[in-house]
GROMACS .gro file of C-alpha atoms in nm:
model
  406
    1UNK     CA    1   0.000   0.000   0.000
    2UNK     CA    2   0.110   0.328  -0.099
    3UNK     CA    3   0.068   0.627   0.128
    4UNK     CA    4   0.251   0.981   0.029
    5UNK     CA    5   0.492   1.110   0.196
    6UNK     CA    6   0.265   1.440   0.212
    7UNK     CA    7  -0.024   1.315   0.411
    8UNK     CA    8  -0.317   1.326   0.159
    9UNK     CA    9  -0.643   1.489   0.326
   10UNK     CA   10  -0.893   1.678   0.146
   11UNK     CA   11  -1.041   2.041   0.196
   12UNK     CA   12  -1.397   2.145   0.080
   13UNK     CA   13  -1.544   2.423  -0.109
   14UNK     CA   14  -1.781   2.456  -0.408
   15UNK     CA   15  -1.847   2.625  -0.704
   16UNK     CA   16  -2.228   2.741  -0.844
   17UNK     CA   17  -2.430   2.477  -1.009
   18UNK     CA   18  -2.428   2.705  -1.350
   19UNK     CA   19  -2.078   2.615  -1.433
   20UNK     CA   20  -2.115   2.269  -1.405
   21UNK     CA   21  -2.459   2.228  -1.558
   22UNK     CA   22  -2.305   2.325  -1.957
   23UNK     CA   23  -2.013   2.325  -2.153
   24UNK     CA   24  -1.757   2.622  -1.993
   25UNK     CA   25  -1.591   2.826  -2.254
   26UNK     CA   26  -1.287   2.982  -2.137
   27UNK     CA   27  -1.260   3.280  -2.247
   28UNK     CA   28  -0.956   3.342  -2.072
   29UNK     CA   29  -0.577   3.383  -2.202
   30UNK     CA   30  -0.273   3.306  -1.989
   31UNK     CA   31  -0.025   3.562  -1.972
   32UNK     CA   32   0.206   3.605  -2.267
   33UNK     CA   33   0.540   3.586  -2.150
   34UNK     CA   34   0.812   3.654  -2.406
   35UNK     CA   35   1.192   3.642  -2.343
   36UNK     CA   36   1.126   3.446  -1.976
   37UNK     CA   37   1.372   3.357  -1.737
   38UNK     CA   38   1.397   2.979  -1.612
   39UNK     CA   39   1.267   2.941  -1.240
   40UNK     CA   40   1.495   2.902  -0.975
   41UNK     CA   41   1.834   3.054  -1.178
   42UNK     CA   42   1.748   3.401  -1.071
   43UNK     CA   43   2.023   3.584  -0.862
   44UNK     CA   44   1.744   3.926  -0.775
   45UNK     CA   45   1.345   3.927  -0.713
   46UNK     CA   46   1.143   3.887  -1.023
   47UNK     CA   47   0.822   4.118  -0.982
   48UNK     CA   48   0.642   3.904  -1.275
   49UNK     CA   49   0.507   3.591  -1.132
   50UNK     CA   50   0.264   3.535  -1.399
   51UNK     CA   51   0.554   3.474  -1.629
   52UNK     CA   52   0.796   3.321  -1.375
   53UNK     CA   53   0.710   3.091  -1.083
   54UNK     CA   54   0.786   3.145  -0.757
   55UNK     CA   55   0.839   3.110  -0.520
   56UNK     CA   56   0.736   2.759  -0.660
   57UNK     CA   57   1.004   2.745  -0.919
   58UNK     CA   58   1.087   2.382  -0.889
   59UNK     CA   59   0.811   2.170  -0.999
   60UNK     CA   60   0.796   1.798  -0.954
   61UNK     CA   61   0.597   1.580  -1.095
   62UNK     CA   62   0.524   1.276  -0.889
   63UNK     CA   63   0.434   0.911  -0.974
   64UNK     CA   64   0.281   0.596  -0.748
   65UNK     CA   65   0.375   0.244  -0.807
   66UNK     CA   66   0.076   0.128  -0.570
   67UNK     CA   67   0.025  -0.274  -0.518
   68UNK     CA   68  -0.148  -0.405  -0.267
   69UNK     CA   69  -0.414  -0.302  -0.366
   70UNK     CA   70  -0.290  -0.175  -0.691
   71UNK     CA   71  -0.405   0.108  -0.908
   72UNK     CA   72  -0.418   0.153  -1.290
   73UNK     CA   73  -0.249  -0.085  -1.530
   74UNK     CA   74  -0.033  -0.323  -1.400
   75UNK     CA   75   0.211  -0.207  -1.665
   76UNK     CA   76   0.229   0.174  -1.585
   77UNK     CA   77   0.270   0.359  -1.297
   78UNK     CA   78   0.027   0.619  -1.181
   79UNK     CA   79  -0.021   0.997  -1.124
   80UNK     CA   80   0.077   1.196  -0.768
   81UNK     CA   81   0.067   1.492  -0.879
   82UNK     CA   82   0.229   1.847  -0.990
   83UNK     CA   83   0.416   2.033  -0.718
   84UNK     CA   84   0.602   2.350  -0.697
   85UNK     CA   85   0.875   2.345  -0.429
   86UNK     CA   86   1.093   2.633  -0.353
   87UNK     CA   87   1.406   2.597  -0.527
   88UNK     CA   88   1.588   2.486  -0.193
   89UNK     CA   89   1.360   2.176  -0.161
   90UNK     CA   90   1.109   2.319   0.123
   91UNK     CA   91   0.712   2.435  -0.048
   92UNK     CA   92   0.462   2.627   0.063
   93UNK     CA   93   0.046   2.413   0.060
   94UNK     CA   94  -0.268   2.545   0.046
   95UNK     CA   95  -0.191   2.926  -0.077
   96UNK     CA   96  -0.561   3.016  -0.161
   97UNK     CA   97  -0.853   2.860   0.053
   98UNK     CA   98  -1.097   3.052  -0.162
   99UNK     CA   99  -1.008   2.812  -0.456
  100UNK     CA  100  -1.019   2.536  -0.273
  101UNK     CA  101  -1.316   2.326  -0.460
  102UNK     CA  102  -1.479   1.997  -0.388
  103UNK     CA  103  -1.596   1.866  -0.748
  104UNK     CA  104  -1.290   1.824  -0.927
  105UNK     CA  105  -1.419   1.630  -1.212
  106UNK     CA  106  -1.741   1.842  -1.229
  107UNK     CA  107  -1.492   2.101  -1.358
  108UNK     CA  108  -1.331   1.935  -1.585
  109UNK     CA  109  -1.641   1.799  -1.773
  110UNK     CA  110  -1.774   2.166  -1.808
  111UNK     CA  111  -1.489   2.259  -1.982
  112UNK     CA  112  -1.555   1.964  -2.225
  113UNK     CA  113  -1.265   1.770  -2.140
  114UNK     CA  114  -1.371   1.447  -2.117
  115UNK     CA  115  -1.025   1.272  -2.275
  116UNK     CA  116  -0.861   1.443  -1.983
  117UNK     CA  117  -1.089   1.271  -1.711
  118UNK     CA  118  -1.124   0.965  -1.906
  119UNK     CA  119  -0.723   0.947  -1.848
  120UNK     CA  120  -0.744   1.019  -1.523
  121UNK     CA  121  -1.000   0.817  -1.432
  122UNK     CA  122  -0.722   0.523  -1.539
  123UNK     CA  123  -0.390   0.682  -1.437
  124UNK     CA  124  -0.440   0.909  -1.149
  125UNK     CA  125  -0.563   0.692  -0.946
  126UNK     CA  126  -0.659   0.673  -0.491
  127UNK     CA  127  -0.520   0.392  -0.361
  128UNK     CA  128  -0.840   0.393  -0.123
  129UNK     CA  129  -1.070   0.436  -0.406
  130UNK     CA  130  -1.129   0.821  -0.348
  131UNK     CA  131  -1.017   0.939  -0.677
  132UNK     CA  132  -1.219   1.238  -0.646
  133UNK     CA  133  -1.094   1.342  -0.291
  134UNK     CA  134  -0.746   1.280  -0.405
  135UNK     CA  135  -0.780   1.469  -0.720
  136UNK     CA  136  -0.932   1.777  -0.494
  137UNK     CA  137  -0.642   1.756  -0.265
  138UNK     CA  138  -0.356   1.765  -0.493
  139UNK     CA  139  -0.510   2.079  -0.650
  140UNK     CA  140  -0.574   2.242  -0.287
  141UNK     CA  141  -0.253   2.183  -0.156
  142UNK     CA  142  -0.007   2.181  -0.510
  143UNK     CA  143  -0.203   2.391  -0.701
  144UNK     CA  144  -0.301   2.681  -0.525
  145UNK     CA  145   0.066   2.725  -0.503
  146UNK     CA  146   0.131   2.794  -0.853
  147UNK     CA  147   0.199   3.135  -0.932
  148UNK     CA  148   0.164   3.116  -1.273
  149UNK     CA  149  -0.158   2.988  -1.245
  150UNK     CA  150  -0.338   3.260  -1.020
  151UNK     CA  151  -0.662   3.398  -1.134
  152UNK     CA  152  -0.506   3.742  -1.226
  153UNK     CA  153  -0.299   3.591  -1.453
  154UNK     CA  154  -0.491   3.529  -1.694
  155UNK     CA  155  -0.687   3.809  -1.983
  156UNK     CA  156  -1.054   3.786  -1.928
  157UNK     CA  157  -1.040   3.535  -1.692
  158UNK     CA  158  -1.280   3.253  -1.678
  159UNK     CA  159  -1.337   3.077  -1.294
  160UNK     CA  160  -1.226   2.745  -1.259
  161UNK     CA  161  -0.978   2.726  -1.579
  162UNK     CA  162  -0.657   2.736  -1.383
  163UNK     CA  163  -0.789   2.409  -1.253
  164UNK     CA  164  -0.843   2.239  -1.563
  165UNK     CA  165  -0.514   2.389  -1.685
  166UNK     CA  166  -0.310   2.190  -1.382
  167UNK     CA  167  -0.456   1.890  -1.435
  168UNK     CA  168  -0.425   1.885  -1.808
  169UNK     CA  169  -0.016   2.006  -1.749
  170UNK     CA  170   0.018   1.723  -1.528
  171UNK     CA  171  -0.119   1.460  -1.747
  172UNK     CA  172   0.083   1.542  -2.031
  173UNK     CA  173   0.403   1.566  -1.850
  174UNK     CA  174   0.304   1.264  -1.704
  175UNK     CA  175   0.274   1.061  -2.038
  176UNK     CA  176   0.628   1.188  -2.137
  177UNK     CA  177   0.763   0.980  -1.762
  178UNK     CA  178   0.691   0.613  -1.887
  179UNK     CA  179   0.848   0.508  -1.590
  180UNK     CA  180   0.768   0.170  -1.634
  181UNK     CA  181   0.940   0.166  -2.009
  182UNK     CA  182   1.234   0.349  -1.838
  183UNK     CA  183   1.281   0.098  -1.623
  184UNK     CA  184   1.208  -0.222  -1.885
  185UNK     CA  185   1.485  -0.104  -2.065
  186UNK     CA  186   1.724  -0.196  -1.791
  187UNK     CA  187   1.577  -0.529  -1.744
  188UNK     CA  188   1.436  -0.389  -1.410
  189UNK     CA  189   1.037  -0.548  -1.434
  190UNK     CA  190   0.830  -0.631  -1.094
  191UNK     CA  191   0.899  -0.943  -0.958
  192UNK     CA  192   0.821  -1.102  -0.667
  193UNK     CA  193   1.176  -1.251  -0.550
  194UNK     CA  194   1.430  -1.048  -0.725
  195UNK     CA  195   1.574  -0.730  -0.607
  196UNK     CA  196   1.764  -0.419  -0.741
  197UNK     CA  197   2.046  -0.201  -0.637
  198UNK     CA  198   1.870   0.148  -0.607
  199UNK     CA  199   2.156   0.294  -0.798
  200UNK     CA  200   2.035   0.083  -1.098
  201UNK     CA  201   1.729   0.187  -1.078
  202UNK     CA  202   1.833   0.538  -1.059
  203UNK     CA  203   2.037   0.531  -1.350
  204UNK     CA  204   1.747   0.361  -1.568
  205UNK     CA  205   1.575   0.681  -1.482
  206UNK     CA  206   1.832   0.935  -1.546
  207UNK     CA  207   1.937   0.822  -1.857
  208UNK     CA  208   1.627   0.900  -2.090
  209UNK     CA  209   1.633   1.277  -1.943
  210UNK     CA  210   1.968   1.303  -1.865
  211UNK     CA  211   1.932   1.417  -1.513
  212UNK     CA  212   1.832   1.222  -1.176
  213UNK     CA  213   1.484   1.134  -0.996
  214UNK     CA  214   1.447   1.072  -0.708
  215UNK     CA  215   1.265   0.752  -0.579
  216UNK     CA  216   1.101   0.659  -0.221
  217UNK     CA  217   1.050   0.335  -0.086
  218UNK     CA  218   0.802   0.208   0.199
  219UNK     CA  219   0.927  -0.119   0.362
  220UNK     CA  220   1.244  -0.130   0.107
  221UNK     CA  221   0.955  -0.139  -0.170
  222UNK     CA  222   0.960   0.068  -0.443
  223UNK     CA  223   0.663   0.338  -0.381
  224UNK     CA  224   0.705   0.651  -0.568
  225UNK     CA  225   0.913   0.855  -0.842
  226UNK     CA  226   0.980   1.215  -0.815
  227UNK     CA  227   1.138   1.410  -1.174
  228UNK     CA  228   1.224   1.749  -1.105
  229UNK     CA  229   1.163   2.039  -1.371
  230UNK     CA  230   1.277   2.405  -1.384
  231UNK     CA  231   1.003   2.614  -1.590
  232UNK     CA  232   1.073   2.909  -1.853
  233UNK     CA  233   0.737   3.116  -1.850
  234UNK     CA  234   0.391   2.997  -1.729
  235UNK     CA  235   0.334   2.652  -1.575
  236UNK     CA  236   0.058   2.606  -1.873
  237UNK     CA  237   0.211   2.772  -2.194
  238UNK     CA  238   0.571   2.757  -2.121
  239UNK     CA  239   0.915   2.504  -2.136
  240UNK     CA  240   0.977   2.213  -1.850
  241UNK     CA  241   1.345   2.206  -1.856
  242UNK     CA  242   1.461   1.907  -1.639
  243UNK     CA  243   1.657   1.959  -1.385
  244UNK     CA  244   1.835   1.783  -1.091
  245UNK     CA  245   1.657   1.746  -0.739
  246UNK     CA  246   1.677   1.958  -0.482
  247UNK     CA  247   1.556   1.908  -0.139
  248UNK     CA  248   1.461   1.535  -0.018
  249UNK     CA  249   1.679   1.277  -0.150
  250UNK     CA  250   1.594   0.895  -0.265
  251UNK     CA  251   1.522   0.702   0.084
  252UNK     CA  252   1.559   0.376  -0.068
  253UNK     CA  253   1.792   0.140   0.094
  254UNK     CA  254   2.029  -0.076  -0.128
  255UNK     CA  255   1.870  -0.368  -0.284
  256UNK     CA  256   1.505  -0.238  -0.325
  257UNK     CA  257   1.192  -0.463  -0.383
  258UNK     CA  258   0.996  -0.406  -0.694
  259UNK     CA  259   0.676  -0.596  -0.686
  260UNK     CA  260   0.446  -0.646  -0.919
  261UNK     CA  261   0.056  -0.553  -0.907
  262UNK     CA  262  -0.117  -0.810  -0.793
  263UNK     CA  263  -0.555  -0.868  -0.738
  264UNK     CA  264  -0.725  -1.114  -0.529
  265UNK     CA  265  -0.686  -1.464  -0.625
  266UNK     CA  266  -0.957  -1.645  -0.781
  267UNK     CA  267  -1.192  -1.891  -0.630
  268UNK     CA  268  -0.983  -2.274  -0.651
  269UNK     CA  269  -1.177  -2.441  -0.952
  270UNK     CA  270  -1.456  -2.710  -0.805
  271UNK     CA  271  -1.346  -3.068  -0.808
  272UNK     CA  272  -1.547  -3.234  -1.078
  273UNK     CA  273  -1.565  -3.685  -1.003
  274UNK     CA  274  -1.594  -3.879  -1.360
  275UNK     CA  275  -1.840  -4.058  -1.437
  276UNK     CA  276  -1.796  -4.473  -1.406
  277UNK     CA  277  -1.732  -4.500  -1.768
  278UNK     CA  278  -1.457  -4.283  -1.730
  279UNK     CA  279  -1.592  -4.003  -1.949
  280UNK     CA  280  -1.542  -3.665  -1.817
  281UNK     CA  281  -1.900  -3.531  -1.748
  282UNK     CA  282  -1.973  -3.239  -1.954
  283UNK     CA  283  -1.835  -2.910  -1.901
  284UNK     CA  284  -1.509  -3.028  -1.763
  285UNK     CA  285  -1.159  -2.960  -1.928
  286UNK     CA  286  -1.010  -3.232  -2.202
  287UNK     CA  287  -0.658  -3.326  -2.041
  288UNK     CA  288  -0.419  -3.259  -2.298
  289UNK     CA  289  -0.057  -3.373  -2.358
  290UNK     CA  290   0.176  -3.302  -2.074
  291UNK     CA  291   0.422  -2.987  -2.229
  292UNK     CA  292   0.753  -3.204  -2.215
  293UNK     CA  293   1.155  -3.111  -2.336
  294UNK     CA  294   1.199  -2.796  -2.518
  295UNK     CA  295   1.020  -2.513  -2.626
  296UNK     CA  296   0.860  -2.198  -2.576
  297UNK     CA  297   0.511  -2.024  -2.474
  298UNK     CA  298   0.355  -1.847  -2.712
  299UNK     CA  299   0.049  -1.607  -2.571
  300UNK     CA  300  -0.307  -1.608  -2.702
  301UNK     CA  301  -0.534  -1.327  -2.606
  302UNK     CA  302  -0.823  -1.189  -2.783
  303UNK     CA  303  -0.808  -1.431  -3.037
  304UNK     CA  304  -0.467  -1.353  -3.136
  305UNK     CA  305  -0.144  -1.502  -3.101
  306UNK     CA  306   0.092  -1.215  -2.978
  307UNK     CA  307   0.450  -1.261  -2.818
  308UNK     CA  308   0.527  -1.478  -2.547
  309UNK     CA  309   0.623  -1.522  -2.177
  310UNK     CA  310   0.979  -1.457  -2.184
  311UNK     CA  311   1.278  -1.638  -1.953
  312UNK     CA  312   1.169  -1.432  -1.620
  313UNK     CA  313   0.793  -1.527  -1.656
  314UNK     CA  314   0.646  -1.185  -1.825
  315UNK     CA  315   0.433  -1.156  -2.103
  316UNK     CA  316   0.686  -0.957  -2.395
  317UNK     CA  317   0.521  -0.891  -2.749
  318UNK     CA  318   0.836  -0.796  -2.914
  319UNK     CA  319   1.169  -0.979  -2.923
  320UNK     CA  320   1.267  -1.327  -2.894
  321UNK     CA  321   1.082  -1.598  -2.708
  322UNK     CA  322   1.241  -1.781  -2.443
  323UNK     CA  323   1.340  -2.138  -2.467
  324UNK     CA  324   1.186  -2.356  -2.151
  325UNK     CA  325   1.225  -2.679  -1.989
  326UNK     CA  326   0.953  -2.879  -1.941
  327UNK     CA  327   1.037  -3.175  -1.701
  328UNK     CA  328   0.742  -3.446  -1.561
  329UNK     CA  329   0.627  -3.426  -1.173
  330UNK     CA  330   0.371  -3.577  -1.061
  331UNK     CA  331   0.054  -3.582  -1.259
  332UNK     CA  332   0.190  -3.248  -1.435
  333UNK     CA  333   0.511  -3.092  -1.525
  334UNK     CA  334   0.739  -2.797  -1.402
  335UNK     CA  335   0.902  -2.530  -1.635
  336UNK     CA  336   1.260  -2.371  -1.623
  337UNK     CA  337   1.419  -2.099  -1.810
  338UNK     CA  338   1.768  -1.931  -1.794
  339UNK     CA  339   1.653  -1.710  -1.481
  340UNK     CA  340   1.547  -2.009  -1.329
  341UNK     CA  341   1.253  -2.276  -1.221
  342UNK     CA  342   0.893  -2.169  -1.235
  343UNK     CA  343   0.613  -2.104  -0.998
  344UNK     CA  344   0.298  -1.932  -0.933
  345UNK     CA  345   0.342  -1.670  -0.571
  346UNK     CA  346   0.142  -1.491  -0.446
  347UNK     CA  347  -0.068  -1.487  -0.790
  348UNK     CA  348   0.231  -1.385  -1.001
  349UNK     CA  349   0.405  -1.620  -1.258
  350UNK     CA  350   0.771  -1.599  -1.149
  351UNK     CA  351   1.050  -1.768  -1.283
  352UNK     CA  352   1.357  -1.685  -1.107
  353UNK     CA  353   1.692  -1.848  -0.935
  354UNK     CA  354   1.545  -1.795  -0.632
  355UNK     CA  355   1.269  -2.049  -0.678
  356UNK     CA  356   1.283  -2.349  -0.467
  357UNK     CA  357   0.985  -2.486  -0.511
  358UNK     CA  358   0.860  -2.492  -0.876
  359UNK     CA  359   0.486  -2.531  -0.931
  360UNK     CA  360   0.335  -2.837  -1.093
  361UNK     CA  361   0.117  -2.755  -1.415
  362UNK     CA  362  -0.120  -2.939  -1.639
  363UNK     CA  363  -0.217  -2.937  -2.015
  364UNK     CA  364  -0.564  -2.866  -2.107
  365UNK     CA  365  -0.682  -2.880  -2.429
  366UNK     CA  366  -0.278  -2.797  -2.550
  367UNK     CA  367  -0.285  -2.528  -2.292
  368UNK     CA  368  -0.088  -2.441  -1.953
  369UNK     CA  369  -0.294  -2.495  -1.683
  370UNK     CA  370  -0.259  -2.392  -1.307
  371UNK     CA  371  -0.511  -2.600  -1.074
  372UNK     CA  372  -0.680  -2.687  -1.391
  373UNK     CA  373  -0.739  -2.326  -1.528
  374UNK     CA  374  -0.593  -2.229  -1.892
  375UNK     CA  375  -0.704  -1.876  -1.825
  376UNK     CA  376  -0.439  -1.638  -1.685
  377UNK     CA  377  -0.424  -1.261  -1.700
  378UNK     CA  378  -0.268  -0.913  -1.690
  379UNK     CA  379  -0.361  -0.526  -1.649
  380UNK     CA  380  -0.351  -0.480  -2.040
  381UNK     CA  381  -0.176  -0.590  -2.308
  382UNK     CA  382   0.224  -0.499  -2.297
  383UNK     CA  383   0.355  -0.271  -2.649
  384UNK     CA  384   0.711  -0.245  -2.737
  385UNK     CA  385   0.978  -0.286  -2.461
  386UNK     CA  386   0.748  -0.308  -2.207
  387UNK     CA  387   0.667  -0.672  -2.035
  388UNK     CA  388   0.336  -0.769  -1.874
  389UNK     CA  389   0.325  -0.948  -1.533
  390UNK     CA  390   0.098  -1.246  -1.561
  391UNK     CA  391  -0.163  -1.332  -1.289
  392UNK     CA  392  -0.357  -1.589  -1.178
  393UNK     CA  393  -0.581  -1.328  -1.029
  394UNK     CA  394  -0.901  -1.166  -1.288
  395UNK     CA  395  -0.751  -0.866  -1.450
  396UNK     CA  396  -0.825  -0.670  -1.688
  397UNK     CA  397  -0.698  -0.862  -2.007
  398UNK     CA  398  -0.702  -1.215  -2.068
  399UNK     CA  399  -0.441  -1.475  -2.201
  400UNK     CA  400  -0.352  -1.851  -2.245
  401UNK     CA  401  -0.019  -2.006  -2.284
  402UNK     CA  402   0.066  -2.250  -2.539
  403UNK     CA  403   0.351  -2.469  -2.615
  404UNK     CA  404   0.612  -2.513  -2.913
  405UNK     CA  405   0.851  -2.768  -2.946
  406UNK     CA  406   1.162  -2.662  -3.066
   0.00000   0.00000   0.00000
């Protein structure tokens, strides 16, 4: 579970039923600010804070890798939020009680932006299921603080539209972190008995911007992402210029836990007696041939064969399949890559050096089965370098494994 390191709470206020009950058109223009200076590289005052934030000048944007229980896709992490720190690390919260406002999403949807809240509805995300008090608070606390984004900065100001413009600024910063991809690339993908040297993971993150993050763990778990921005001109129309951290520093300890997302297992399948001609009664699985020697697991979902579960037990749709082992146990068989033997913890297909003891599937049908099940699943399905953890718990997107003798 992922709690912030600023306490969330929530403030209330409102705004009158006749901006929410139509379409708002903002009629409003944010300041134009030509020839700007970049925030926090100022040596002397600058009287302009419409064009130049501050004292705010350092403005993070924040990301949650929440698991248990998880939010969003199991293959993204999700929005914190946009704050503006002071450029020695320390921020001012809640600079403007009067625009402190209690329907969030009512706000958005008058302005028409419904792609906005659609996305946010997926990737900014309460870990308590209070998407609407978090969304309030962030703006309360963060955004009030935004000097660029004060009411009198704007021409013919319209109420409300600095709101919409902080949540739409943090979105699309937001899809330029794929924090998740960052990290792919490095090999570093949730698992459930591996661990990572936080320096690793801090270089995966520095190297597509060129400039640290800094990352927070809770119980030597991986928990949050922080990428720091200096800003030339307005927090809406100007240029994020990334920047090093200031302030609070990674509190991750050496080898740091990355776990996947993870739901709530399924119900164990009922157990179905034969009938005394030894016909299975009708609706239960055809046993198919036990997966033996070597091969590899190609993934069906939708109807479509795409990609495979690669050597550390992840669903990859680009790239090269891994070759596995399949060796008899029992009434089943276990599976081994190159990372290791195979087995199903804690929901998650892992396959890993540091499993002892493997699980024992079964065929159905030429499928992999766990406890008699072909169906397994993910949060959605995984695009270029990015690799899907696969689940025994109901998700989102469903898959079966199949087998290929090579």
């Amino acid at each position: 579970m992922s709690v912030s390191f600023r306490i969330r709470q929530a403030f209330t206020s409102s705004i009158p039923a006749a901006l929410i009950a139509s379409t708002t058109v903002f009629a409003g223009t944010p300041a134009s600010c030509p020839n700007t200076a970049l925030s926090c590289q100022n040596t002397t005052a600058v009287a302009d804070t419409c064009c130049f934030n501050a004292p705010g000048g350092l403005l993070l944007q924040t990301q949650f890798w929440d698991t248990n229980p998880p939010t969003g896709p199991n293959n993204s992490w999700t929005v914190h939020g946009l704050w503006p720190d002071k450029c020695d690390g320390t921020y001012e919260q809640y600079c403007d009680r009067s625009r402190e406002y209690t329907n969030i999403s009512a706000i958005i949807s008058a302005a028409g932006k419904t792609e906005l809240l659609d996305y946010m509805n997926t990737y900014w995300k309460d870990y308590q299921g209070d998407d609407e008090d978090f969304w309030e608070h962030e703006w309360d606390k963060h955004g009030t603080c935004i000097s660029t984004l004060e009411p009198g900065c704007y021409d013919n100001y319209t109420p409300q539209q600095e709101v919409v413009a902080y949540f739409q600024k943090t979105v699309d910063l937001f899809k330029t972190l794929d924090s998740y991809a960052f990290l792919a690339a490095k090999g570093i993908t949730p698992s459930l008995t591996q661990t990572y040297k936080s320096n690793n993971i801090e270089e995966a993150l520095a190297k597509p911007r060129g400039v640290q993050a800094t990352i927070r763990c809770r119980d030597g778990e991986l928990d949050e992402i922080w990428y720091f921005y200096n800003v030339r001109g307005s927090v809406e129309t100007g240029q994020f210029v990334p920047t090093e951290p200031d302030g609070a520093k990674s509190n991750c300890p050496e080898d740091v836990k990355y776990l996947p997302k993870i739901g709530t297992p399924p119900s164990p399948p009922s157990t179905t007696k034969t009938s005394s001609t030894g016909t299975p009664p009708t609706g239960t699985p055809t046993p198919g041939v036990p997966f033996s020697g070597r091969g590899t697991l190609p993934v069906t979902s939708g109807g479509t064969t795409n990609g495979c579960i690669i050597s550390g037990g992840t669903w990859y749709t680009t790239g090269t399949c891994a070759t596995y082992t399949a060796t008899a146990s029992g009434d089943g068989f276990t599976l081994t890559s190159s990372k290791g033997k195979c087995a199903v913890a804690n929901s998650v297909l892992t396959c890993a050096a540091t499993v002892t003891d493997p699980t024992v599937f079964t065929a159905v049908a030429d499928k992999l089965a766990y406890n008699g099940a072909t169906d397994f699943y993910t949060g959605s399905v995984p695009t270029g370098s990015v690799q899907a953890p696969v689940s025994v718990a109901q998700q989102a997107t469903t898959l079966t494994i199949g087998w290929k003798s090579s």
